[in-house]
Structures are given as structure tokens and as C-alpha cells.
mmCIF file of N, CA and C in Angstrom:
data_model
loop_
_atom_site.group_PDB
_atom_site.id
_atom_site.type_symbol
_atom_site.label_atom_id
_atom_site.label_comp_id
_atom_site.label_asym_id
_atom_site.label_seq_id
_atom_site.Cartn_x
_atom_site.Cartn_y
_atom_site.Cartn_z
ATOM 1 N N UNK A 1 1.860 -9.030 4.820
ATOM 2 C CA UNK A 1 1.641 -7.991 3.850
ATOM 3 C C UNK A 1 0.970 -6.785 4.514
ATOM 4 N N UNK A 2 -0.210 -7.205 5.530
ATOM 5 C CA UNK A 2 -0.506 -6.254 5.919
ATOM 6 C C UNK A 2 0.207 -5.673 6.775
ATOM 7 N N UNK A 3 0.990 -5.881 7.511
ATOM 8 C CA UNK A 3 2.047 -5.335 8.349
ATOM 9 C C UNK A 3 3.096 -4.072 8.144
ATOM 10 N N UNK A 4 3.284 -4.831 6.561
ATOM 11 C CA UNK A 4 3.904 -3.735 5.445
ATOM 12 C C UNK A 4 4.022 -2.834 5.243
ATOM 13 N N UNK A 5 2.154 -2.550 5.171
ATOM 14 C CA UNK A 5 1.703 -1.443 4.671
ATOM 15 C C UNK A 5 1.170 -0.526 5.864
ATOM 16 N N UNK A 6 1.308 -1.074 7.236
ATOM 17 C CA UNK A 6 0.772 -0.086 8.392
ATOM 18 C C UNK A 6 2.202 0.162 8.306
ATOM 19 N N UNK A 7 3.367 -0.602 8.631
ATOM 20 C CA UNK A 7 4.386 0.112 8.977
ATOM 21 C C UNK A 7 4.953 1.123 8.323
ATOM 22 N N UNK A 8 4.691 1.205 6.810
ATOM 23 C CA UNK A 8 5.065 1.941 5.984
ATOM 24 C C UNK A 8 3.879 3.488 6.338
ATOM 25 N N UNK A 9 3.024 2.992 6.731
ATOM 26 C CA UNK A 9 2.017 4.544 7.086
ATOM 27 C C UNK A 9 2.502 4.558 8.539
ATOM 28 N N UNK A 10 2.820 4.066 9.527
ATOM 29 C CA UNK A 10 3.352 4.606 10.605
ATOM 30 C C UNK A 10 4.504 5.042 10.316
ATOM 31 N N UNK A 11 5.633 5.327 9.469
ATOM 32 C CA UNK A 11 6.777 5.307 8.968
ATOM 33 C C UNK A 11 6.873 7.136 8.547
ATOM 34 N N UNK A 12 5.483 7.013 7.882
ATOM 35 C CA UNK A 12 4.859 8.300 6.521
ATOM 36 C C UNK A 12 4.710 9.583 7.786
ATOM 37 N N UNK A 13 4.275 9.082 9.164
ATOM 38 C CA UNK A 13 4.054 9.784 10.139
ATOM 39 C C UNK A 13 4.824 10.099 11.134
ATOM 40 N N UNK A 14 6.239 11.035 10.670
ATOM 41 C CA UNK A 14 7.243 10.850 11.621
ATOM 42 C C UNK A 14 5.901 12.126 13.278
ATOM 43 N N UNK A 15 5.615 12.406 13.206
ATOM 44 C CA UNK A 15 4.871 13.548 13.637
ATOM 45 C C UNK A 15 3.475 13.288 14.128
ATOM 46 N N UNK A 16 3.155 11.653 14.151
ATOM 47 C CA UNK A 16 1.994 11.657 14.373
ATOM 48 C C UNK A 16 0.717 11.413 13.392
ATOM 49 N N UNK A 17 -0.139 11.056 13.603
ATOM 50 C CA UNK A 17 -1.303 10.817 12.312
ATOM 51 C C UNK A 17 -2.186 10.006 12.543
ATOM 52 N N UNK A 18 -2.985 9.667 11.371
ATOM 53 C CA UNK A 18 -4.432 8.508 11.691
ATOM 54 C C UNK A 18 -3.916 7.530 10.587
ATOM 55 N N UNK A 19 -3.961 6.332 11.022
ATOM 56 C CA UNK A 19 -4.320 5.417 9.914
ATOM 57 C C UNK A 19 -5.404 4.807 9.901
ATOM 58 N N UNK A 20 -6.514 4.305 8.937
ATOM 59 C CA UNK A 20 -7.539 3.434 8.634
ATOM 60 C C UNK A 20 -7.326 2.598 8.115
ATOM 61 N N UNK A 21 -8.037 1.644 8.295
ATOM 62 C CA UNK A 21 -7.903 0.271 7.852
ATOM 63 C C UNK A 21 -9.252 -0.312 7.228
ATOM 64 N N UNK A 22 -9.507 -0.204 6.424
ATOM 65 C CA UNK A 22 -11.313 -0.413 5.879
ATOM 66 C C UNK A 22 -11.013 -1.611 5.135
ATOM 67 N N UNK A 23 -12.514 -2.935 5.482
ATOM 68 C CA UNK A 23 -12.592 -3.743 4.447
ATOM 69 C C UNK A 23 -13.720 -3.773 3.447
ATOM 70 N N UNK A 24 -13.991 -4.166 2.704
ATOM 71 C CA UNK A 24 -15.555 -4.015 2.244
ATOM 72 C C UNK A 24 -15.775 -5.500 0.768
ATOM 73 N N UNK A 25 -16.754 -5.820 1.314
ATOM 74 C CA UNK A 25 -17.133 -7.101 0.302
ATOM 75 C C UNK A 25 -17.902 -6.197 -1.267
ATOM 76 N N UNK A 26 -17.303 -6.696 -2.095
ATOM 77 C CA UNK A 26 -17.482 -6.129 -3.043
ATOM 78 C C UNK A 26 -18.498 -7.372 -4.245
ATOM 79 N N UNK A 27 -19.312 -6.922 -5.335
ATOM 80 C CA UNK A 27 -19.348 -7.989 -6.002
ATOM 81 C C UNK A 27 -18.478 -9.153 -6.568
ATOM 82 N N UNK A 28 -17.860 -8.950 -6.833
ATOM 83 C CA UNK A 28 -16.750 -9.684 -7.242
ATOM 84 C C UNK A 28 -15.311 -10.245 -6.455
ATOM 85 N N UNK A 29 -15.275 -10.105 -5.388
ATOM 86 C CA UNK A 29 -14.322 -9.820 -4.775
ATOM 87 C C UNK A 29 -14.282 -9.061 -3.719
ATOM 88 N N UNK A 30 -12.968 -9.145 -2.671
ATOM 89 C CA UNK A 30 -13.080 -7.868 -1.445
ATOM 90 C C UNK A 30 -12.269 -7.250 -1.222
ATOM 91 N N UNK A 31 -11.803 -5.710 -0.685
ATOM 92 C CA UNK A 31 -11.132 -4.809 -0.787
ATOM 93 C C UNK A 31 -10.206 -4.031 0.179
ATOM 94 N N UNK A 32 -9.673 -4.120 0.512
ATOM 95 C CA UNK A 32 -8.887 -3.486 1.821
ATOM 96 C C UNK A 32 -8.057 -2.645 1.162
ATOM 97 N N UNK A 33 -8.357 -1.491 2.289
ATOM 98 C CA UNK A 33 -7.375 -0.148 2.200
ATOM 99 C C UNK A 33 -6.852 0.314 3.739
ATOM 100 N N UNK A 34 -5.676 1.114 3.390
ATOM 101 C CA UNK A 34 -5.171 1.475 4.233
ATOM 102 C C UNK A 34 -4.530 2.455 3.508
ATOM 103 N N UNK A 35 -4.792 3.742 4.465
ATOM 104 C CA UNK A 35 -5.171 4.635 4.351
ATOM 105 C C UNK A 35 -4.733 5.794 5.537
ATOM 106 N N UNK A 36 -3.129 6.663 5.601
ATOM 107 C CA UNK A 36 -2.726 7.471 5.941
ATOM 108 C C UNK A 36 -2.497 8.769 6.260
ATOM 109 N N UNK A 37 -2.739 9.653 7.474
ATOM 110 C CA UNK A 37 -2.477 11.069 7.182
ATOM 111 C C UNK A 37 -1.146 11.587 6.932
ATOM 112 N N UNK A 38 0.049 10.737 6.473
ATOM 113 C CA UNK A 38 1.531 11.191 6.195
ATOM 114 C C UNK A 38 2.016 12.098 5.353
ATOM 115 N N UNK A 39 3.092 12.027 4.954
ATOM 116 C CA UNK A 39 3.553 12.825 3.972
ATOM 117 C C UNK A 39 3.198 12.796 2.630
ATOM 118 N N UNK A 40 2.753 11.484 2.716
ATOM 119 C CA UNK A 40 2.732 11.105 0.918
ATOM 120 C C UNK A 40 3.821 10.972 0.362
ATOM 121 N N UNK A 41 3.273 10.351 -0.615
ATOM 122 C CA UNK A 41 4.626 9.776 -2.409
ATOM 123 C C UNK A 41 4.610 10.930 -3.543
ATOM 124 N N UNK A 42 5.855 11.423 -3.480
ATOM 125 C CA UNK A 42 6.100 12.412 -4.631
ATOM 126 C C UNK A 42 5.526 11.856 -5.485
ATOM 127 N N UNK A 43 4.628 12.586 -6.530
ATOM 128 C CA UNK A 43 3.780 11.820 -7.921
ATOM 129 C C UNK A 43 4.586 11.260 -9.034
ATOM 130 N N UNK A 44 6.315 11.707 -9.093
ATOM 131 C CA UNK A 44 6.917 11.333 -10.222
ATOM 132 C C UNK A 44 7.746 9.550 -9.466
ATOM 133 N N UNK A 45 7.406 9.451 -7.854
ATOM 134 C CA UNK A 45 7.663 8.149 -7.393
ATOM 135 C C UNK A 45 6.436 7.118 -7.621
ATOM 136 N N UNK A 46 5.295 7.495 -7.668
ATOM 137 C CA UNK A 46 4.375 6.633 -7.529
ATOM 138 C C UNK A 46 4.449 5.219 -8.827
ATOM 139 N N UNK A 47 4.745 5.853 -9.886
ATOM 140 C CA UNK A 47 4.946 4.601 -11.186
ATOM 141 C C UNK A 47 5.831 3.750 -10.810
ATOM 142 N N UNK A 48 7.231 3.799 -9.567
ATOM 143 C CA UNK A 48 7.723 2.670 -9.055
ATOM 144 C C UNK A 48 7.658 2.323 -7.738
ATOM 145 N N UNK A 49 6.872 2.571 -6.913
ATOM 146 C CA UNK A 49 6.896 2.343 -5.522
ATOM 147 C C UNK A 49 6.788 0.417 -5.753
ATOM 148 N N UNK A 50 6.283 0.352 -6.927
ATOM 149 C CA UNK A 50 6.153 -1.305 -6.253
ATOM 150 C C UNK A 50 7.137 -2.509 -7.167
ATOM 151 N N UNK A 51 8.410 -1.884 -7.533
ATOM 152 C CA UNK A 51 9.496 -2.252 -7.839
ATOM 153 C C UNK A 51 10.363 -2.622 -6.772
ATOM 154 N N UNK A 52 11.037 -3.983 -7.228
ATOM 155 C CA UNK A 52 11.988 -4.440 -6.068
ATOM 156 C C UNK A 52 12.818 -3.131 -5.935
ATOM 157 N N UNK A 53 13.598 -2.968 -4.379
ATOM 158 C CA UNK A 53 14.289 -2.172 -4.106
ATOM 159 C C UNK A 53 14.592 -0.286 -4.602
ATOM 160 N N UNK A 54 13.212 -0.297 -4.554
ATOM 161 C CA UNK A 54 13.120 1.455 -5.280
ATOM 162 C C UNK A 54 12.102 1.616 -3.611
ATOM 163 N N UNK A 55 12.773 2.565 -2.886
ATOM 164 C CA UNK A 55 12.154 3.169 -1.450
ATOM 165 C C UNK A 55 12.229 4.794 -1.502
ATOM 166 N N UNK A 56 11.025 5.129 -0.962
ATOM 167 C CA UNK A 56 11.030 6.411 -0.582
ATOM 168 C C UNK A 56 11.740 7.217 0.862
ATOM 169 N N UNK A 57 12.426 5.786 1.532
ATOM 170 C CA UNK A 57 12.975 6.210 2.634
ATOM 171 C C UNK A 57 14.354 5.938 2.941
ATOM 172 N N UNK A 58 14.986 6.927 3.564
ATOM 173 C CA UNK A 58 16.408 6.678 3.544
ATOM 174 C C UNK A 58 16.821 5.745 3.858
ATOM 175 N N UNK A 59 16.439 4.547 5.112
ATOM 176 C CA UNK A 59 16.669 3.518 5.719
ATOM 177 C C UNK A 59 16.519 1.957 5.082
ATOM 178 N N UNK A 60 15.619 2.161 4.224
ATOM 179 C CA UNK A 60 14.586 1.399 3.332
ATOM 180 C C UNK A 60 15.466 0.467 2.344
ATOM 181 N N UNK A 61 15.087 -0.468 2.063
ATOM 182 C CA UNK A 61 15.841 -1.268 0.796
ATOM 183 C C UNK A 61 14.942 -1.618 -0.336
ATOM 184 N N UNK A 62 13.424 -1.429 0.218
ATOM 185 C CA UNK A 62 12.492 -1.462 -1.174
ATOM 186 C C UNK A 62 12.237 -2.347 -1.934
ATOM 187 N N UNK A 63 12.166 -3.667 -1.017
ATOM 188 C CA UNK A 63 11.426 -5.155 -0.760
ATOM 189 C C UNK A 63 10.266 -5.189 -0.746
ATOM 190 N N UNK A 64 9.657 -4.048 0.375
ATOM 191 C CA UNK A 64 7.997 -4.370 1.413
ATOM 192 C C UNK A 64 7.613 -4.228 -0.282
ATOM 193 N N UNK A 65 6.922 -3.048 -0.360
ATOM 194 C CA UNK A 65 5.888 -2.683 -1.536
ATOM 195 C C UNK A 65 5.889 -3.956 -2.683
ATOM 196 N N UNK A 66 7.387 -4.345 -2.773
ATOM 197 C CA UNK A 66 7.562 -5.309 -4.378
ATOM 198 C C UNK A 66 6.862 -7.004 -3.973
ATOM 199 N N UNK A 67 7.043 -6.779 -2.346
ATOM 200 C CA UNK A 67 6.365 -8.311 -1.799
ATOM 201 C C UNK A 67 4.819 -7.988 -1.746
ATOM 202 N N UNK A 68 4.250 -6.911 -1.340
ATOM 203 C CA UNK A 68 3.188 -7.168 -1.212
ATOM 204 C C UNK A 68 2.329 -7.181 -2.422
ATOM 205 N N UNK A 69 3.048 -6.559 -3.789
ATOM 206 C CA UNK A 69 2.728 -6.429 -5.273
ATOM 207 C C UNK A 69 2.410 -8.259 -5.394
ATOM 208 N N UNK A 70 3.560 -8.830 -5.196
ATOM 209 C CA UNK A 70 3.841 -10.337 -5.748
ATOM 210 C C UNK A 70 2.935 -10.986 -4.651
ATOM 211 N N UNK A 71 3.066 -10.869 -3.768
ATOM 212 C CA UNK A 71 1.762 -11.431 -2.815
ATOM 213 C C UNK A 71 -0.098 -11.475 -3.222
ATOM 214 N N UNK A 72 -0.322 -10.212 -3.467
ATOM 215 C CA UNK A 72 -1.270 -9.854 -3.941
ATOM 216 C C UNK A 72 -2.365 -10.757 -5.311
ATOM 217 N N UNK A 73 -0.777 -10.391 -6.264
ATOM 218 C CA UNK A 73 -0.987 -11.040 -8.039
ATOM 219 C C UNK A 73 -1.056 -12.419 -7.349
ATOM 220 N N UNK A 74 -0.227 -12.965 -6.424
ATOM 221 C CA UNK A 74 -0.109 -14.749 -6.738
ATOM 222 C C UNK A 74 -1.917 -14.993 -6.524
ATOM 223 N N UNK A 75 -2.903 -14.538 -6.069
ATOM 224 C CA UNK A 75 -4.502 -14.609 -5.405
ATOM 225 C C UNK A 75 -4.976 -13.719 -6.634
ATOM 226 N N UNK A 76 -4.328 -13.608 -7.862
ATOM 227 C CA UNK A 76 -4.895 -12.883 -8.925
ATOM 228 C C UNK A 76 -5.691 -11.260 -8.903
ATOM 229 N N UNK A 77 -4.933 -11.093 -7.872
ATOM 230 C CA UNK A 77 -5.460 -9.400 -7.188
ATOM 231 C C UNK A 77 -4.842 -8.668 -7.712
ATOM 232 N N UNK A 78 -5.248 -7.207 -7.374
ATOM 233 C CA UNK A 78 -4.354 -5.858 -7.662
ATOM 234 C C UNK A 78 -3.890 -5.048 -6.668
ATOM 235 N N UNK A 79 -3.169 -4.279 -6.705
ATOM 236 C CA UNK A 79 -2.786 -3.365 -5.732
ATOM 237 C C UNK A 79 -2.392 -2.128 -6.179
ATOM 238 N N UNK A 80 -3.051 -0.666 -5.721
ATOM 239 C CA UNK A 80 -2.776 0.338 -6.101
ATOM 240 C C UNK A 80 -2.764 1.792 -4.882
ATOM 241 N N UNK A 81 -2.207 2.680 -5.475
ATOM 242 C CA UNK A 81 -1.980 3.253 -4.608
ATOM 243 C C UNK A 81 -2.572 4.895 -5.174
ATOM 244 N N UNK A 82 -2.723 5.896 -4.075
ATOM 245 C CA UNK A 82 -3.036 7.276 -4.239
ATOM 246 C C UNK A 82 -2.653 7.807 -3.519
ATOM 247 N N UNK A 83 -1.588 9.199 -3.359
ATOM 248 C CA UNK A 83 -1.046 9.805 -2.707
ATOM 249 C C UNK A 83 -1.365 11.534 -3.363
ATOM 250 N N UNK A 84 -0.946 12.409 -2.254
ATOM 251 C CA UNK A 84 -0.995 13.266 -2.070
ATOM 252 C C UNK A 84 -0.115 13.838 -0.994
ATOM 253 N N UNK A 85 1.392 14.654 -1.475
ATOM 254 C CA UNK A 85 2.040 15.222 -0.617
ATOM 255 C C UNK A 85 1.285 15.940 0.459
ATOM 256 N N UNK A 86 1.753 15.822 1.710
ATOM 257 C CA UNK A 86 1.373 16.230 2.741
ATOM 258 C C UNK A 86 -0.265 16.362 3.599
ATOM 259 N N UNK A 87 -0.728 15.313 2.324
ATOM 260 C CA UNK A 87 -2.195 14.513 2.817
ATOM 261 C C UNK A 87 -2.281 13.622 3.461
ATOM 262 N N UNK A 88 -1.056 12.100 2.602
ATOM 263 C CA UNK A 88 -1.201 11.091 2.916
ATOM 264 C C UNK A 88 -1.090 10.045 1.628
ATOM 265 N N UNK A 89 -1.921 9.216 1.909
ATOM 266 C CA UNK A 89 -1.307 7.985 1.139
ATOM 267 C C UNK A 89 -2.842 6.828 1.277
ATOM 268 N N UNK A 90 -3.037 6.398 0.310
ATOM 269 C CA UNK A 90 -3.976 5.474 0.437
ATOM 270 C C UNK A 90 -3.654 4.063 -0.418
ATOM 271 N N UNK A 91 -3.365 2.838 0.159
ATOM 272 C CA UNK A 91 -2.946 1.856 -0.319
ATOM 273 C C UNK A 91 -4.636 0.406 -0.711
ATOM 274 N N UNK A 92 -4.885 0.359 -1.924
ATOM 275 C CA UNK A 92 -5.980 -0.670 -2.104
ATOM 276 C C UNK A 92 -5.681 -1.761 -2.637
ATOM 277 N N UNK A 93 -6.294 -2.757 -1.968
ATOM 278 C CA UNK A 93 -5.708 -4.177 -2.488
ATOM 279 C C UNK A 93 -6.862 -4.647 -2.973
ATOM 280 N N UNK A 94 -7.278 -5.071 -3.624
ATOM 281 C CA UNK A 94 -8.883 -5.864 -4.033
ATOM 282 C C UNK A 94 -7.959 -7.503 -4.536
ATOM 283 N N UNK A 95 -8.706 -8.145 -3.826
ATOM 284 C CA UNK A 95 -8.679 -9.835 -4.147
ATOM 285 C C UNK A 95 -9.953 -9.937 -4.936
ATOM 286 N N UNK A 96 -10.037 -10.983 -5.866
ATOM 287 C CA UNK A 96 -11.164 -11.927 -6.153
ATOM 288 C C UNK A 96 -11.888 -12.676 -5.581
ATOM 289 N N UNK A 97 -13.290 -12.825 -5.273
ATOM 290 C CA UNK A 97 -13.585 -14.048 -4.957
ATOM 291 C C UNK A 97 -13.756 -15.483 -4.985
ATOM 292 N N UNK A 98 -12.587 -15.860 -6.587
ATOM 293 C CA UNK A 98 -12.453 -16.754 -6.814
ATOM 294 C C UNK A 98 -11.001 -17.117 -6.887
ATOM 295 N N UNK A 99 -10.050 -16.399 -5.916
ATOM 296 C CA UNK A 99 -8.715 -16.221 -6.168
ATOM 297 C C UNK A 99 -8.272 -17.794 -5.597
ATOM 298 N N UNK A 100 -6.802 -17.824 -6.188
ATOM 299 C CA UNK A 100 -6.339 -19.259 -5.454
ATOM 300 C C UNK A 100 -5.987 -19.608 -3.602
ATOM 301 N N UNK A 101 -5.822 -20.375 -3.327
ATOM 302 C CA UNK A 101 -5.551 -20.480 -2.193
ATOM 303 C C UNK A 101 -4.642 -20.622 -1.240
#
């Protein structure tokens, strides 16, 4: 899953860029982001990026995002996203600390 989501921000960066990778223990749970200087997700794409087979890239078949959605939920987590054309892209996953195993 995480693989996914770097490749998809190395992807965002035909030109070069930073990605971050931050974790952080939270009360309840812990949080990982990743976090791009790319192009970003047009705002009228963002309500399906994490639908089977809906991609923002020509090459793309629009699997990754819908696996790492279903990956996520099966550990009772969330996954969300924030973009900004020609900012970037910030992807957050928060698990539970009581998620399954």
C-alpha cells in the first residue's frame, strides 16, 4: 500500500519534487502521510480518486488508490486525501489502535 502511494507521488512529479513520509502516534491510533510537491488532483477528481478503476493518469487503470481504500477499512482505518493543483498532494491514512490483525 505504501508503495502505491510513493509511486503515485513519484508519478505526480514528472519534473522532479520532494516527497515526505511522516508517522505520528496519535491518541487513539497512528497516522501516516505522504505528502507531495506534484501536480495535484483536479478538485472535481478528488470525490473519486478512490474508486476502482477511475485514474488521473493516462497509463493508469485505477486499482492502486481503490486497494489501498480496501486495505486500509479491512484494520477499520480511513484514508483521505488533500490536493492542490500545482502544490501537490497529501495522502493520510490513520489506523486504530485497536484495529484487526
Amino acid at each position: 500500500m505504501l508503495d502505491n502511494l510513493i509511486m503515485n507521488a513519484v508519478e505526480a512529479m514528472p519534473d522532479g519534487g520532494e516527497i515526505v513520509i511522516k508517522t505520528q502516534e496519535v491518541r487513539d491510533g497512528v497516522t501516516l502521510k505522504v505528502s507531495d510537491t506534484g501536480v495535484g488532483i483536479p478538485e472535481e477528481r478528488l470525490d473519486s480518486i478512490f474508486r476502482p478503476f477511475t485514474s488521473t493518469k493516462p497509463q493508469g487503470i485505477g486499482l492502486g488508490l481503490a486497494y489501498c481504500k480496501r486495505a486500509v477499512e479491512a484494520h477499520e482505518g480511513t484514508i483521505t486525501v488533500e490536493s492542490r493543483l500545482g502544490e501537490g498532494s497529501t495522502f493520510t491514512i490513520w489506523i486504530p489502535n485497536d484495529s484487526k490483525e
